[in-house]
CSV table of C-alpha atoms in Angstrom, one decimal:
chain,number,residue,atom,x,y,z
Q,1422,MET,CA,10.1,-6.7,22.5
Q,1423,ALA,CA,12.6,-9.5,21.5
Q,1424,ARG,CA,15.2,-9.0,18.8
Q,1425,TYR,CA,13.3,-8.7,15.6
Q,1426,ASN,CA,14.4,-11.0,12.8
Q,1427,GLY,CA,11.3,-10.8,10.6
Q,1428,PRO,CA,10.6,-8.9,7.4
Q,1429,LYS,CA,12.2,-5.4,7.5
Q,1430,THR,CA,9.7,-3.9,5.0
Q,1431,LYS,CA,6.8,-4.9,7.3
Q,1432,ILE,CA,8.3,-2.7,10.1
Q,1433,SER,CA,8.9,0.1,7.7
Q,1434,ARG,CA,5.2,-0.1,6.6
Q,1435,ILE,CA,4.0,0.1,10.2
Q,1436,PHE,CA,5.8,3.4,10.7
Q,1437,GLY,CA,5.4,4.6,7.1
Q,1438,GLU,CA,9.1,5.3,6.7
Q,1439,PRO,CA,12.2,3.2,6.0
Q,1440,ILE,CA,13.5,3.1,9.6
Q,1441,LEU,CA,15.5,0.0,8.9
Q,1442,GLY,CA,17.1,1.4,5.8
Q,1443,ASN,CA,15.1,-0.4,3.1
Q,1444,GLY,CA,12.9,2.2,1.4
Q,1445,LYS,CA,12.9,0.4,-2.0
Q,1446,TRP,CA,9.8,-1.8,-1.3
Q,1447,LEU,CA,8.2,0.9,0.9
Q,1448,ASN,CA,7.7,3.0,-2.2
Q,1449,LYS,CA,6.0,0.1,-3.9
Q,1450,ASN,CA,3.6,-0.6,-1.0
Q,1451,SER,CA,3.3,2.0,1.7
Q,1452,ASN,CA,0.1,0.6,3.2
Q,1453,PRO,CA,0.2,-0.6,6.8
Q,1454,PRO,CA,0.6,-4.5,7.0
Q,1455,GLY,CA,-2.5,-6.5,7.6
Q,1456,GLN,CA,-4.9,-8.8,5.8
Q,1457,HIS,CA,-7.1,-6.0,4.3
Q,1458,GLY,CA,-4.3,-3.6,3.5
Q,1459,ALA,CA,-5.4,-0.1,2.4
Q,1460,SER,CA,-9.2,-1.0,2.6
Q,1461,ARG,CA,-9.1,-1.5,6.3
Q,1462,LYS,CA,-10.5,1.4,8.3
Q,1463,ARG,CA,-8.0,2.4,11.0
Q,1464,LYS,CA,-8.9,4.3,14.1
Q,1465,THR,CA,-7.2,7.6,15.0
Q,1466,LEU,CA,-4.5,6.9,17.4
Q,1467,GLY,CA,-4.8,8.4,20.9
Q,1468,GLU,CA,-2.1,10.3,22.8
Q,1469,TYR,CA,-0.7,7.2,24.5
Q,1470,ALA,CA,-0.7,5.1,21.3
Q,1471,ILE,CA,1.3,7.9,19.5
Q,1472,GLN,CA,3.8,8.1,22.3
Q,1473,LEU,CA,4.2,4.3,22.4
Q,1474,LYS,CA,4.6,4.1,18.7
Q,1475,GLU,CA,7.4,6.7,18.8
Q,1476,LYS,CA,9.2,4.7,21.5
Q,1477,GLN,CA,8.9,1.5,19.4
Q,1478,LYS,CA,10.3,3.3,16.4
Q,1479,ALA,CA,13.3,4.3,18.4
Q,1480,LYS,CA,13.8,0.8,19.7
Q,1481,TYR,CA,13.6,-0.8,16.2
Q,1482,THR,CA,15.8,1.9,14.7
Q,1483,TYR,CA,18.7,1.3,17.2
Q,1484,GLY,CA,18.0,-2.4,17.8
Q,1485,VAL,CA,17.5,-1.9,21.6
Q,1486,LEU,CA,15.3,-4.1,23.9
Q,1487,GLU,CA,12.9,-2.6,26.4
Q,1488,ARG,CA,15.0,-3.1,29.5
Q,1489,GLN,CA,18.1,-1.6,27.9
Q,1490,PHE,CA,16.1,1.2,26.4
Q,1491,ARG,CA,14.6,2.1,29.8
Q,1492,LYS,CA,18.0,2.0,31.4
Q,1493,THR,CA,19.3,4.4,28.7
Q,1494,PHE,CA,16.4,6.7,29.3
Q,1495,ASP,CA,17.0,6.7,33.1
Q,1496,GLU,CA,20.6,7.6,32.4
Q,1497,ALA,CA,19.6,10.4,30.0
Q,1498,SER,CA,17.2,11.9,32.7
Q,1499,ARG,CA,20.1,12.1,35.2
Q,1500,ILE,CA,22.4,13.9,32.8
Q,1501,LYS,CA,22.3,17.7,32.8
Q,1502,GLY,CA,20.4,19.1,29.8
Q,1503,VAL,CA,17.3,18.1,27.8
Q,1504,THR,CA,16.3,14.5,28.5
Q,1505,GLY,CA,15.1,13.8,25.0
Q,1506,GLU,CA,18.2,15.1,23.4
Q,1507,ASN,CA,20.4,13.2,25.9
Q,1508,LEU,CA,18.5,10.0,25.0
Q,1509,ILE,CA,19.4,10.4,21.3
Q,1510,LYS,CA,23.0,11.2,22.2
Q,1511,LEU,CA,23.4,8.1,24.3
Q,1512,LEU,CA,21.8,5.9,21.6
Q,1513,GLU,CA,24.2,7.4,19.1
Q,1514,ALA,CA,27.2,6.8,21.4
Q,1515,ARG,CA,26.5,3.0,21.5
Q,1516,LEU,CA,29.4,1.1,20.0
Q,1517,ASP,CA,27.3,-0.8,17.4
Q,1518,ASN,CA,25.7,2.4,16.2
Q,1519,THR,CA,29.0,4.1,15.9
Q,1520,VAL,CA,30.5,1.2,13.9
Q,1521,PHE,CA,27.6,1.6,11.5
Q,1522,ARG,CA,28.0,5.4,11.4
Q,1523,LEU,CA,31.7,5.1,10.6
Q,1524,GLY,CA,30.8,2.9,7.6
Q,1525,ILE,CA,32.7,-0.1,9.0
Q,1526,ALA,CA,29.4,-2.1,8.6
Q,1527,PRO,CA,26.6,-1.6,6.1
Q,1528,SER,CA,23.8,-1.7,8.8
Q,1529,ARG,CA,23.3,-1.6,12.5
Q,1530,PRO,CA,22.5,-5.4,12.7
Q,1531,ALA,CA,25.8,-6.1,10.8
Q,1532,ALA,CA,27.6,-3.7,13.1
Q,1533,ARG,CA,26.2,-5.5,16.1
Q,1534,GLN,CA,27.4,-8.8,14.8
Q,1535,LEU,CA,30.9,-7.4,14.1
Q,1536,VAL,CA,31.1,-6.2,17.7
Q,1537,SER,CA,29.7,-9.4,19.2
Q,1538,HIS,CA,32.1,-11.6,17.3
Q,1539,LYS,CA,35.1,-9.6,18.7
Q,1540,HIS,CA,36.2,-7.9,15.4
Q,1541,VAL,CA,36.1,-4.3,16.9
Q,1542,THR,CA,38.5,-2.6,19.2
Q,1543,VAL,CA,38.1,0.6,21.3
Q,1544,ASN,CA,41.4,2.3,22.1
Q,1545,GLY,CA,43.2,-0.9,21.1
Q,1546,ILE,CA,41.2,-3.2,23.3
Q,1547,ILE,CA,38.7,-5.7,21.9
Q,1548,VAL,CA,35.1,-4.9,23.1
Q,1549,ASN,CA,32.3,-7.3,22.3
Q,1550,ILE,CA,29.5,-5.4,24.0
Q,1551,PRO,CA,27.3,-3.7,21.4
Q,1552,SER,CA,25.8,-1.3,24.0
Q,1553,TYR,CA,29.2,-0.1,25.1
Q,1554,GLN,CA,29.0,3.6,25.7
Q,1555,LEU,CA,31.7,5.5,23.9
Q,1556,LYS,CA,33.3,8.7,25.3
Q,1557,PRO,CA,34.8,11.6,23.4
Q,1558,GLY,CA,38.3,10.7,22.2
Q,1559,ASP,CA,37.7,7.0,22.0
Q,1560,LYS,CA,39.2,5.3,18.9
Q,1561,ILE,CA,37.3,2.6,17.1
Q,1562,ALA,CA,38.9,0.2,14.6
Q,1563,LEU,CA,38.9,-3.4,13.4
Q,1564,LYS,CA,41.4,-5.7,15.2
Q,1565,PRO,CA,44.5,-6.4,13.1
Q,1566,LYS,CA,43.4,-10.0,12.2
Q,1567,SER,CA,40.0,-8.8,11.1
Q,1568,ASN,CA,41.6,-6.0,9.0
Q,1569,ASP,CA,43.2,-8.7,6.9
Q,1570,ASN,CA,39.9,-10.4,6.3
Q,1571,SER,CA,38.6,-9.4,2.9
Q,1572,SER,CA,35.0,-10.4,3.6
Q,1573,ILE,CA,35.0,-7.8,6.4
Q,1574,THR,CA,37.1,-5.0,4.9
Q,1575,SER,CA,35.1,-5.2,1.6
Q,1576,GLN,CA,32.1,-3.9,3.6
Q,1577,VAL,CA,34.0,-0.8,4.9
Q,1578,ARG,CA,32.8,2.2,2.9
Q,1579,GLY,CA,34.0,5.1,5.2
Q,1580,LYS,CA,32.1,7.7,7.1
Q,1581,ASN,CA,29.4,10.0,5.7
Q,1582,PRO,CA,30.7,13.6,6.0
Q,1583,LYS,CA,27.5,14.8,7.6
Q,1584,PHE,CA,28.3,12.9,10.8
Q,1585,ASN,CA,30.5,15.6,12.1
Q,1586,TRP,CA,30.8,14.1,15.6
Q,1587,LEU,CA,32.9,11.3,14.2
Q,1588,ASP,CA,36.3,11.2,12.3
Q,1589,TRP,CA,37.5,8.5,10.0
Q,1590,ASN,CA,41.1,7.9,8.9
Q,1591,GLU,CA,40.9,6.0,5.6
Q,1592,THR,CA,44.6,5.1,5.7
Q,1593,GLU,CA,44.6,3.6,9.2
Q,1594,LYS,CA,41.0,2.4,8.9
Q,1595,GLN,CA,40.3,3.9,12.3
Q,1596,GLY,CA,37.6,6.2,13.6
Q,1597,VAL,CA,37.4,8.6,16.5
Q,1598,PHE,CA,34.3,9.5,18.5
Q,1599,ILE,CA,35.1,13.2,18.7
Q,1600,THR,CA,32.2,14.5,20.8
Q,1601,TRP,CA,28.5,14.0,21.7
Q,1602,PRO,CA,26.4,14.7,18.6
Q,1603,GLU,CA,24.0,17.7,18.5
Q,1604,ARG,CA,20.4,16.6,18.0
Q,1605,GLU,CA,20.0,18.6,14.7
Q,1606,SER,CA,23.0,16.6,13.3
Q,1607,VAL,CA,21.3,13.2,13.9
Q,1608,PRO,CA,19.3,12.3,10.8
Q,1609,GLU,CA,16.9,9.9,12.5
Q,1610,ASN,CA,13.2,11.0,12.4
Q,1611,ILE,CA,12.4,10.4,16.0
Q,1612,LYS,CA,10.2,12.7,18.1
Q,1613,GLU,CA,12.1,12.1,21.4
Q,1614,GLN,CA,9.8,14.4,23.4
Q,1615,LEU,CA,6.9,12.0,22.9
Q,1616,ILE,CA,9.1,9.3,24.5
Q,1617,VAL,CA,9.9,11.6,27.4
Q,1618,GLU,CA,6.2,12.2,27.9
Q,1619,LEU,CA,5.4,8.5,27.8
Q,1620,TYR,CA,7.9,7.6,30.5
Q,1621,SER,CA,6.8,10.6,32.6
Q,1622,LYS,CA,3.3,9.2,33.0
């Protein structure tokens, strides 16, 4: 799956939920995309199709390609603990996702762009790799020059209080990745066990 740049509502309609953060039009038309819309008879999905769809949902949600997603899954399977929960933890610990969670960027694609364009620092060092894996204690901020750019700082809205694995200092405009998130704290509606079953075949 290449990076998707098409209509976001179309993807949301495929999965029946606003996974890309745009639920406005999904409420207007929740039918799956296609020429015949709601009138088309759709087959009941088999076990493999359900598992594959769940993996695609996770990939679209976090903006990860297949090779990178598989690499993350392999790493999750090597870590002590439940593989599915480890997968979500690793996806949440990505730098682009954390920039989004901290409220520095309004969406994951916007966060990815900020990181790629060298606007973000980790522990005072510029990091331009969106998939960079953060560790507990890492400090995330905009570089000083970017902090003076009103077009960037105007997008900063601050962290949602429910993301308790992150801390945000409004005065210093700096966030801290405190710890790995617990699965129940992550709001994404992803059935990670189906992904584990898919890769276990």
